[in-house]
Amino acid sequence: MLKRMRIRHKLDKRAELGDVVRDGEKTYVVINIIKAHVFVDANGEISAIYDCLCQRYRSENLSEEFVTTQTELPYGRGEWDEIADVGNIIYDTETGIYVSIERIAGIRFEGETMYVTYEFSPVPEWSDYEMDEAVLKYRHRFMHLVRHDEKRTQEQKPSY
């Protein structure tokens, strides 16, 4: 299951695929960074805001049921500037998954209605292995094992 999320970081923090994000009790992994914005708040502090596509950890893979498809969508005169660009990632309400616009296969007009034929494919979700690796890498940042003999040298040895 994918979810589009907006993530805010200070400029000294790196954003990359595989980052783990918590949303309430749920864990998500960033699988695509869609867009980056720079934001200056009222105090003059600069932050980066990333629109990301995140996959819920241990969720069902909905995209594997679908293949690349074409569809023709009508745009009225007032909607001509709303045509999706190649590379856009949009949520398909009919299927309940995110899809990527692969190409515009054709454009035709009937009167003042523009018909655009899009070719789109489901955004591939990461495998369970890739998700486990990302979460494990994230957890390793916080958990460090120490060898038994190293632990003794780190502790104060009692003097007799």
mmCIF file of the C-alpha atoms, coordinates in Angstrom:
data_MODEL
# 
_entry.id   MODEL 
# 
loop_
_atom_site.group_PDB 
_atom_site.id 
_atom_site.type_symbol 
_atom_site.label_atom_id 
_atom_site.label_alt_id 
_atom_site.label_comp_id 
_atom_site.label_asym_id 
_atom_site.label_entity_id 
_atom_site.label_seq_id 
_atom_site.pdbx_PDB_ins_code 
_atom_site.Cartn_x 
_atom_site.Cartn_y 
_atom_site.Cartn_z 
_atom_site.occupancy 
_atom_site.B_iso_or_equiv 
_atom_site.pdbx_formal_charge 
_atom_site.auth_seq_id 
_atom_site.auth_comp_id 
_atom_site.auth_asym_id 
_atom_site.auth_atom_id 
_atom_site.pdbx_PDB_model_num 
ATOM 1   C CA . MET A 1 1   ? 0.000   0.000  0.000   1.00 0.00 ? 1   MET A CA 1 
ATOM 2   C CA . LEU A 1 2   ? 1.410   3.349  -1.056  1.00 0.00 ? 2   LEU A CA 1 
ATOM 3   C CA . LYS A 1 3   ? 0.804   6.760  0.444   1.00 0.00 ? 3   LYS A CA 1 
ATOM 4   C CA . ARG A 1 4   ? 1.947   10.183 -0.721  1.00 0.00 ? 4   ARG A CA 1 
ATOM 5   C CA . MET A 1 5   ? 3.560   12.029 2.178   1.00 0.00 ? 5   MET A CA 1 
ATOM 6   C CA . ARG A 1 6   ? 5.160   15.417 2.690   1.00 0.00 ? 6   ARG A CA 1 
ATOM 7   C CA . ILE A 1 7   ? 8.349   15.224 4.750   1.00 0.00 ? 7   ILE A CA 1 
ATOM 8   C CA . ARG A 1 8   ? 10.189  18.226 6.180   1.00 0.00 ? 8   ARG A CA 1 
ATOM 9   C CA . HIS A 1 9   ? 13.938  18.165 6.933   1.00 0.00 ? 9   HIS A CA 1 
ATOM 10  C CA . LYS A 1 10  ? 16.538  20.666 7.960   1.00 0.00 ? 10  LYS A CA 1 
ATOM 11  C CA . LEU A 1 11  ? 19.091  21.276 5.232   1.00 0.00 ? 11  LEU A CA 1 
ATOM 12  C CA . ASP A 1 12  ? 21.788  19.265 7.034   1.00 0.00 ? 12  ASP A CA 1 
ATOM 13  C CA . LYS A 1 13  ? 19.659  16.084 6.968   1.00 0.00 ? 13  LYS A CA 1 
ATOM 14  C CA . ARG A 1 14  ? 19.832  13.950 3.865   1.00 0.00 ? 14  ARG A CA 1 
ATOM 15  C CA . ALA A 1 15  ? 16.692  12.510 2.236   1.00 0.00 ? 15  ALA A CA 1 
ATOM 16  C CA . GLU A 1 16  ? 16.978  9.316  0.223   1.00 0.00 ? 16  GLU A CA 1 
ATOM 17  C CA . LEU A 1 17  ? 15.173  6.211  -0.905  1.00 0.00 ? 17  LEU A CA 1 
ATOM 18  C CA . GLY A 1 18  ? 14.839  3.717  1.902   1.00 0.00 ? 18  GLY A CA 1 
ATOM 19  C CA . ASP A 1 19  ? 14.302  6.343  4.621   1.00 0.00 ? 19  ASP A CA 1 
ATOM 20  C CA . VAL A 1 20  ? 11.841  5.168  7.251   1.00 0.00 ? 20  VAL A CA 1 
ATOM 21  C CA . VAL A 1 21  ? 8.958   7.439  8.238   1.00 0.00 ? 21  VAL A CA 1 
ATOM 22  C CA . ARG A 1 22  ? 6.473   6.949  11.064  1.00 0.00 ? 22  ARG A CA 1 
ATOM 23  C CA . ASP A 1 23  ? 2.874   8.073  10.673  1.00 0.00 ? 23  ASP A CA 1 
ATOM 24  C CA . GLY A 1 24  ? 1.084   7.393  13.922  1.00 0.00 ? 24  GLY A CA 1 
ATOM 25  C CA . GLU A 1 25  ? 1.534   3.710  14.659  1.00 0.00 ? 25  GLU A CA 1 
ATOM 26  C CA . LYS A 1 26  ? 2.384   2.849  11.050  1.00 0.00 ? 26  LYS A CA 1 
ATOM 27  C CA . THR A 1 27  ? 5.836   2.526  9.508   1.00 0.00 ? 27  THR A CA 1 
ATOM 28  C CA . TYR A 1 28  ? 6.492   3.621  5.927   1.00 0.00 ? 28  TYR A CA 1 
ATOM 29  C CA . VAL A 1 29  ? 9.547   3.440  3.674   1.00 0.00 ? 29  VAL A CA 1 
ATOM 30  C CA . VAL A 1 30  ? 10.288  6.153  1.102   1.00 0.00 ? 30  VAL A CA 1 
ATOM 31  C CA . ILE A 1 31  ? 10.344  4.477  -2.331  1.00 0.00 ? 31  ILE A CA 1 
ATOM 32  C CA . ASN A 1 32  ? 10.211  7.607  -4.519  1.00 0.00 ? 32  ASN A CA 1 
ATOM 33  C CA . ILE A 1 33  ? 11.000  11.279 -3.990  1.00 0.00 ? 33  ILE A CA 1 
ATOM 34  C CA . ILE A 1 34  ? 8.587   13.055 -6.290  1.00 0.00 ? 34  ILE A CA 1 
ATOM 35  C CA . LYS A 1 35  ? 9.395   16.706 -5.704  1.00 0.00 ? 35  LYS A CA 1 
ATOM 36  C CA . ALA A 1 36  ? 11.547  18.927 -3.492  1.00 0.00 ? 36  ALA A CA 1 
ATOM 37  C CA . HIS A 1 37  ? 10.728  22.406 -2.232  1.00 0.00 ? 37  HIS A CA 1 
ATOM 38  C CA . VAL A 1 38  ? 12.750  24.863 -0.181  1.00 0.00 ? 38  VAL A CA 1 
ATOM 39  C CA . PHE A 1 39  ? 10.826  26.669 2.537   1.00 0.00 ? 39  PHE A CA 1 
ATOM 40  C CA . VAL A 1 40  ? 11.813  29.697 4.625   1.00 0.00 ? 40  VAL A CA 1 
ATOM 41  C CA . ASP A 1 41  ? 9.747   30.124 7.789   1.00 0.00 ? 41  ASP A CA 1 
ATOM 42  C CA . ALA A 1 42  ? 8.924   33.381 9.594   1.00 0.00 ? 42  ALA A CA 1 
ATOM 43  C CA . ASN A 1 43  ? 12.137  33.084 11.658  1.00 0.00 ? 43  ASN A CA 1 
ATOM 44  C CA . GLY A 1 44  ? 14.254  32.838 8.515   1.00 0.00 ? 44  GLY A CA 1 
ATOM 45  C CA . GLU A 1 45  ? 15.044  29.143 9.091   1.00 0.00 ? 45  GLU A CA 1 
ATOM 46  C CA . ILE A 1 46  ? 15.418  27.242 5.829   1.00 0.00 ? 46  ILE A CA 1 
ATOM 47  C CA . SER A 1 47  ? 14.001  23.734 5.480   1.00 0.00 ? 47  SER A CA 1 
ATOM 48  C CA . ALA A 1 48  ? 13.544  21.292 2.649   1.00 0.00 ? 48  ALA A CA 1 
ATOM 49  C CA . ILE A 1 49  ? 10.133  19.801 2.054   1.00 0.00 ? 49  ILE A CA 1 
ATOM 50  C CA . TYR A 1 50  ? 9.912   16.582 0.056   1.00 0.00 ? 50  TYR A CA 1 
ATOM 51  C CA . ASP A 1 51  ? 6.813   15.112 -1.546  1.00 0.00 ? 51  ASP A CA 1 
ATOM 52  C CA . CYS A 1 52  ? 7.457   11.390 -1.303  1.00 0.00 ? 52  CYS A CA 1 
ATOM 53  C CA . LEU A 1 53  ? 5.744   8.188  -2.263  1.00 0.00 ? 53  LEU A CA 1 
ATOM 54  C CA . CYS A 1 54  ? 5.983   5.893  0.739   1.00 0.00 ? 54  CYS A CA 1 
ATOM 55  C CA . GLN A 1 55  ? 5.142   2.232  1.061   1.00 0.00 ? 55  GLN A CA 1 
ATOM 56  C CA . ARG A 1 56  ? 3.607   0.916  4.263   1.00 0.00 ? 56  ARG A CA 1 
ATOM 57  C CA . TYR A 1 57  ? 5.803   -1.708 5.908   1.00 0.00 ? 57  TYR A CA 1 
ATOM 58  C CA . ARG A 1 58  ? 4.349   -5.222 5.740   1.00 0.00 ? 58  ARG A CA 1 
ATOM 59  C CA . SER A 1 59  ? 1.358   -4.187 3.628   1.00 0.00 ? 59  SER A CA 1 
ATOM 60  C CA . GLU A 1 60  ? -0.248  -5.956 0.701   1.00 0.00 ? 60  GLU A CA 1 
ATOM 61  C CA . ASN A 1 61  ? 1.232   -5.174 -2.736  1.00 0.00 ? 61  ASN A CA 1 
ATOM 62  C CA . LEU A 1 62  ? -1.732  -3.786 -4.665  1.00 0.00 ? 62  LEU A CA 1 
ATOM 63  C CA . SER A 1 63  ? 0.198   -2.787 -7.798  1.00 0.00 ? 63  SER A CA 1 
ATOM 64  C CA . GLU A 1 64  ? 1.289   -6.303 -8.786  1.00 0.00 ? 64  GLU A CA 1 
ATOM 65  C CA . GLU A 1 65  ? -2.211  -7.070 -10.089 1.00 0.00 ? 65  GLU A CA 1 
ATOM 66  C CA . PHE A 1 66  ? -2.034  -4.376 -12.792 1.00 0.00 ? 66  PHE A CA 1 
ATOM 67  C CA . VAL A 1 67  ? -0.116  -3.908 -16.048 1.00 0.00 ? 67  VAL A CA 1 
ATOM 68  C CA . THR A 1 68  ? 0.702   -0.955 -18.307 1.00 0.00 ? 68  THR A CA 1 
ATOM 69  C CA . THR A 1 69  ? -2.529  0.424  -19.743 1.00 0.00 ? 69  THR A CA 1 
ATOM 70  C CA . GLN A 1 70  ? -3.793  3.176  -22.030 1.00 0.00 ? 70  GLN A CA 1 
ATOM 71  C CA . THR A 1 71  ? -6.760  5.425  -21.460 1.00 0.00 ? 71  THR A CA 1 
ATOM 72  C CA . GLU A 1 72  ? -8.211  8.454  -23.176 1.00 0.00 ? 72  GLU A CA 1 
ATOM 73  C CA . LEU A 1 73  ? -9.352  11.366 -21.012 1.00 0.00 ? 73  LEU A CA 1 
ATOM 74  C CA . PRO A 1 74  ? -11.389 14.382 -22.141 1.00 0.00 ? 74  PRO A CA 1 
ATOM 75  C CA . TYR A 1 75  ? -10.423 17.965 -21.221 1.00 0.00 ? 75  TYR A CA 1 
ATOM 76  C CA . GLY A 1 76  ? -12.813 20.862 -21.754 1.00 0.00 ? 76  GLY A CA 1 
ATOM 77  C CA . ARG A 1 77  ? -11.597 24.297 -22.828 1.00 0.00 ? 77  ARG A CA 1 
ATOM 78  C CA . GLY A 1 78  ? -11.023 25.468 -19.250 1.00 0.00 ? 78  GLY A CA 1 
ATOM 79  C CA . GLU A 1 79  ? -9.016  22.321 -18.426 1.00 0.00 ? 79  GLU A CA 1 
ATOM 80  C CA . TRP A 1 80  ? -6.429  22.367 -21.217 1.00 0.00 ? 80  TRP A CA 1 
ATOM 81  C CA . ASP A 1 81  ? -3.679  23.427 -18.808 1.00 0.00 ? 81  ASP A CA 1 
ATOM 82  C CA . GLU A 1 82  ? -4.419  20.485 -16.483 1.00 0.00 ? 82  GLU A CA 1 
ATOM 83  C CA . ILE A 1 83  ? -2.974  17.799 -18.756 1.00 0.00 ? 83  ILE A CA 1 
ATOM 84  C CA . ALA A 1 84  ? -0.708  15.454 -16.787 1.00 0.00 ? 84  ALA A CA 1 
ATOM 85  C CA . ASP A 1 85  ? 2.968   15.489 -17.748 1.00 0.00 ? 85  ASP A CA 1 
ATOM 86  C CA . VAL A 1 86  ? 4.972   12.410 -18.623 1.00 0.00 ? 86  VAL A CA 1 
ATOM 87  C CA . GLY A 1 87  ? 6.585   11.213 -15.398 1.00 0.00 ? 87  GLY A CA 1 
ATOM 88  C CA . ASN A 1 88  ? 3.785   12.456 -13.140 1.00 0.00 ? 88  ASN A CA 1 
ATOM 89  C CA . ILE A 1 89  ? 2.713   10.073 -10.421 1.00 0.00 ? 89  ILE A CA 1 
ATOM 90  C CA . ILE A 1 90  ? -0.996  10.216 -9.762  1.00 0.00 ? 90  ILE A CA 1 
ATOM 91  C CA . TYR A 1 91  ? -3.486  8.299  -7.650  1.00 0.00 ? 91  TYR A CA 1 
ATOM 92  C CA . ASP A 1 92  ? -5.949  6.299  -9.730  1.00 0.00 ? 92  ASP A CA 1 
ATOM 93  C CA . THR A 1 93  ? -9.202  6.376  -7.765  1.00 0.00 ? 93  THR A CA 1 
ATOM 94  C CA . GLU A 1 94  ? -10.704 3.610  -9.893  1.00 0.00 ? 94  GLU A CA 1 
ATOM 95  C CA . THR A 1 95  ? -8.018  1.021  -9.007  1.00 0.00 ? 95  THR A CA 1 
ATOM 96  C CA . GLY A 1 96  ? -6.842  2.478  -5.687  1.00 0.00 ? 96  GLY A CA 1 
ATOM 97  C CA . ILE A 1 97  ? -3.164  2.509  -6.683  1.00 0.00 ? 97  ILE A CA 1 
ATOM 98  C CA . TYR A 1 98  ? -0.559  5.061  -7.753  1.00 0.00 ? 98  TYR A CA 1 
ATOM 99  C CA . VAL A 1 99  ? 0.366   5.077  -11.419 1.00 0.00 ? 99  VAL A CA 1 
ATOM 100 C CA . SER A 1 100 ? 3.125   6.756  -13.416 1.00 0.00 ? 100 SER A CA 1 
ATOM 101 C CA . ILE A 1 101 ? 2.355   8.491  -16.706 1.00 0.00 ? 101 ILE A CA 1 
ATOM 102 C CA . GLU A 1 102 ? 4.762   6.765  -19.096 1.00 0.00 ? 102 GLU A CA 1 
ATOM 103 C CA . ARG A 1 103 ? 3.859   8.630  -22.300 1.00 0.00 ? 103 ARG A CA 1 
ATOM 104 C CA . ILE A 1 104 ? 1.208   10.601 -24.067 1.00 0.00 ? 104 ILE A CA 1 
ATOM 105 C CA . ALA A 1 105 ? 0.244   8.354  -26.968 1.00 0.00 ? 105 ALA A CA 1 
ATOM 106 C CA . GLY A 1 106 ? -2.031  10.800 -28.760 1.00 0.00 ? 106 GLY A CA 1 
ATOM 107 C CA . ILE A 1 107 ? -4.048  14.005 -28.623 1.00 0.00 ? 107 ILE A CA 1 
ATOM 108 C CA . ARG A 1 108 ? -7.141  14.777 -30.654 1.00 0.00 ? 108 ARG A CA 1 
ATOM 109 C CA . PHE A 1 109 ? -9.839  17.445 -30.630 1.00 0.00 ? 109 PHE A CA 1 
ATOM 110 C CA . GLU A 1 110 ? -13.577 17.236 -31.105 1.00 0.00 ? 110 GLU A CA 1 
ATOM 111 C CA . GLY A 1 111 ? -14.811 20.800 -31.117 1.00 0.00 ? 111 GLY A CA 1 
ATOM 112 C CA . GLU A 1 112 ? -13.432 22.407 -27.965 1.00 0.00 ? 112 GLU A CA 1 
ATOM 113 C CA . THR A 1 113 ? -12.843 19.124 -26.167 1.00 0.00 ? 113 THR A CA 1 
ATOM 114 C CA . MET A 1 114 ? -9.288  17.789 -26.147 1.00 0.00 ? 114 MET A CA 1 
ATOM 115 C CA . TYR A 1 115 ? -8.883  14.024 -25.810 1.00 0.00 ? 115 TYR A CA 1 
ATOM 116 C CA . VAL A 1 116 ? -5.516  12.861 -24.475 1.00 0.00 ? 116 VAL A CA 1 
ATOM 117 C CA . THR A 1 117 ? -4.488  9.215  -24.632 1.00 0.00 ? 117 THR A CA 1 
ATOM 118 C CA . TYR A 1 118 ? -2.174  8.353  -21.761 1.00 0.00 ? 118 TYR A CA 1 
ATOM 119 C CA . GLU A 1 119 ? -0.099  5.252  -21.296 1.00 0.00 ? 119 GLU A CA 1 
ATOM 120 C CA . PHE A 1 120 ? 0.456   4.607  -17.619 1.00 0.00 ? 120 PHE A CA 1 
ATOM 121 C CA . SER A 1 121 ? 1.795   1.829  -15.449 1.00 0.00 ? 121 SER A CA 1 
ATOM 122 C CA . PRO A 1 122 ? 1.457   0.992  -11.776 1.00 0.00 ? 122 PRO A CA 1 
ATOM 123 C CA . VAL A 1 123 ? 4.231   2.345  -9.575  1.00 0.00 ? 123 VAL A CA 1 
ATOM 124 C CA . PRO A 1 124 ? 6.090   -0.819 -8.575  1.00 0.00 ? 124 PRO A CA 1 
ATOM 125 C CA . GLU A 1 125 ? 6.160   -1.452 -4.873  1.00 0.00 ? 125 GLU A CA 1 
ATOM 126 C CA . TRP A 1 126 ? 9.280   -2.728 -3.165  1.00 0.00 ? 126 TRP A CA 1 
ATOM 127 C CA . SER A 1 127 ? 9.610   -6.412 -2.365  1.00 0.00 ? 127 SER A CA 1 
ATOM 128 C CA . ASP A 1 128 ? 9.378   -7.676 1.212   1.00 0.00 ? 128 ASP A CA 1 
ATOM 129 C CA . TYR A 1 129 ? 13.157  -8.180 1.119   1.00 0.00 ? 129 TYR A CA 1 
ATOM 130 C CA . GLU A 1 130 ? 13.836  -4.555 0.098   1.00 0.00 ? 130 GLU A CA 1 
ATOM 131 C CA . MET A 1 131 ? 11.428  -3.277 2.757   1.00 0.00 ? 131 MET A CA 1 
ATOM 132 C CA . ASP A 1 132 ? 13.017  -5.458 5.463   1.00 0.00 ? 132 ASP A CA 1 
ATOM 133 C CA . GLU A 1 133 ? 16.486  -4.222 4.461   1.00 0.00 ? 133 GLU A CA 1 
ATOM 134 C CA . ALA A 1 134 ? 15.417  -0.562 4.675   1.00 0.00 ? 134 ALA A CA 1 
ATOM 135 C CA . VAL A 1 135 ? 13.793  -0.987 8.092   1.00 0.00 ? 135 VAL A CA 1 
ATOM 136 C CA . LEU A 1 136 ? 16.751  -3.011 9.385   1.00 0.00 ? 136 LEU A CA 1 
ATOM 137 C CA . LYS A 1 137 ? 19.183  -0.316 8.208   1.00 0.00 ? 137 LYS A CA 1 
ATOM 138 C CA . TYR A 1 138 ? 17.061  2.320  9.966   1.00 0.00 ? 138 TYR A CA 1 
ATOM 139 C CA . ARG A 1 139 ? 16.965  0.325  13.215  1.00 0.00 ? 139 ARG A CA 1 
ATOM 140 C CA . HIS A 1 140 ? 20.724  -0.258 13.126  1.00 0.00 ? 140 HIS A CA 1 
ATOM 141 C CA . ARG A 1 141 ? 21.219  3.490  13.491  1.00 0.00 ? 141 ARG A CA 1 
ATOM 142 C CA . PHE A 1 142 ? 19.826  3.195  17.015  1.00 0.00 ? 142 PHE A CA 1 
ATOM 143 C CA . MET A 1 143 ? 20.957  -0.246 18.145  1.00 0.00 ? 143 MET A CA 1 
ATOM 144 C CA . HIS A 1 144 ? 24.627  -1.088 18.502  1.00 0.00 ? 144 HIS A CA 1 
ATOM 145 C CA . LEU A 1 145 ? 25.835  -4.414 19.804  1.00 0.00 ? 145 LEU A CA 1 
ATOM 146 C CA . VAL A 1 146 ? 28.958  -4.480 21.903  1.00 0.00 ? 146 VAL A CA 1 
ATOM 147 C CA . ARG A 1 147 ? 31.129  -7.577 22.315  1.00 0.00 ? 147 ARG A CA 1 
ATOM 148 C CA . HIS A 1 148 ? 31.238  -9.000 25.777  1.00 0.00 ? 148 HIS A CA 1 
ATOM 149 C CA . ASP A 1 149 ? 34.985  -8.319 26.176  1.00 0.00 ? 149 ASP A CA 1 
ATOM 150 C CA . GLU A 1 150 ? 34.565  -4.750 24.844  1.00 0.00 ? 150 GLU A CA 1 
ATOM 151 C CA . LYS A 1 151 ? 31.848  -4.118 27.411  1.00 0.00 ? 151 LYS A CA 1 
ATOM 152 C CA . ARG A 1 152 ? 34.253  -4.965 30.259  1.00 0.00 ? 152 ARG A CA 1 
ATOM 153 C CA . THR A 1 153 ? 36.842  -2.490 29.009  1.00 0.00 ? 153 THR A CA 1 
ATOM 154 C CA . GLN A 1 154 ? 34.178  0.209  28.743  1.00 0.00 ? 154 GLN A CA 1 
ATOM 155 C CA . GLU A 1 155 ? 32.957  -0.325 32.304  1.00 0.00 ? 155 GLU A CA 1 
ATOM 156 C CA . GLN A 1 156 ? 34.952  0.639  35.332  1.00 0.00 ? 156 GLN A CA 1 
ATOM 157 C CA . LYS A 1 157 ? 36.717  -2.467 36.594  1.00 0.00 ? 157 LYS A CA 1 
ATOM 158 C CA . PRO A 1 158 ? 36.395  -2.802 40.360  1.00 0.00 ? 158 PRO A CA 1 
ATOM 159 C CA . SER A 1 159 ? 39.657  -2.365 42.228  1.00 0.00 ? 159 SER A CA 1 
ATOM 160 C CA . TYR A 1 160 ? 40.354  -4.865 45.038  1.00 0.00 ? 160 TYR A CA 1 
# 
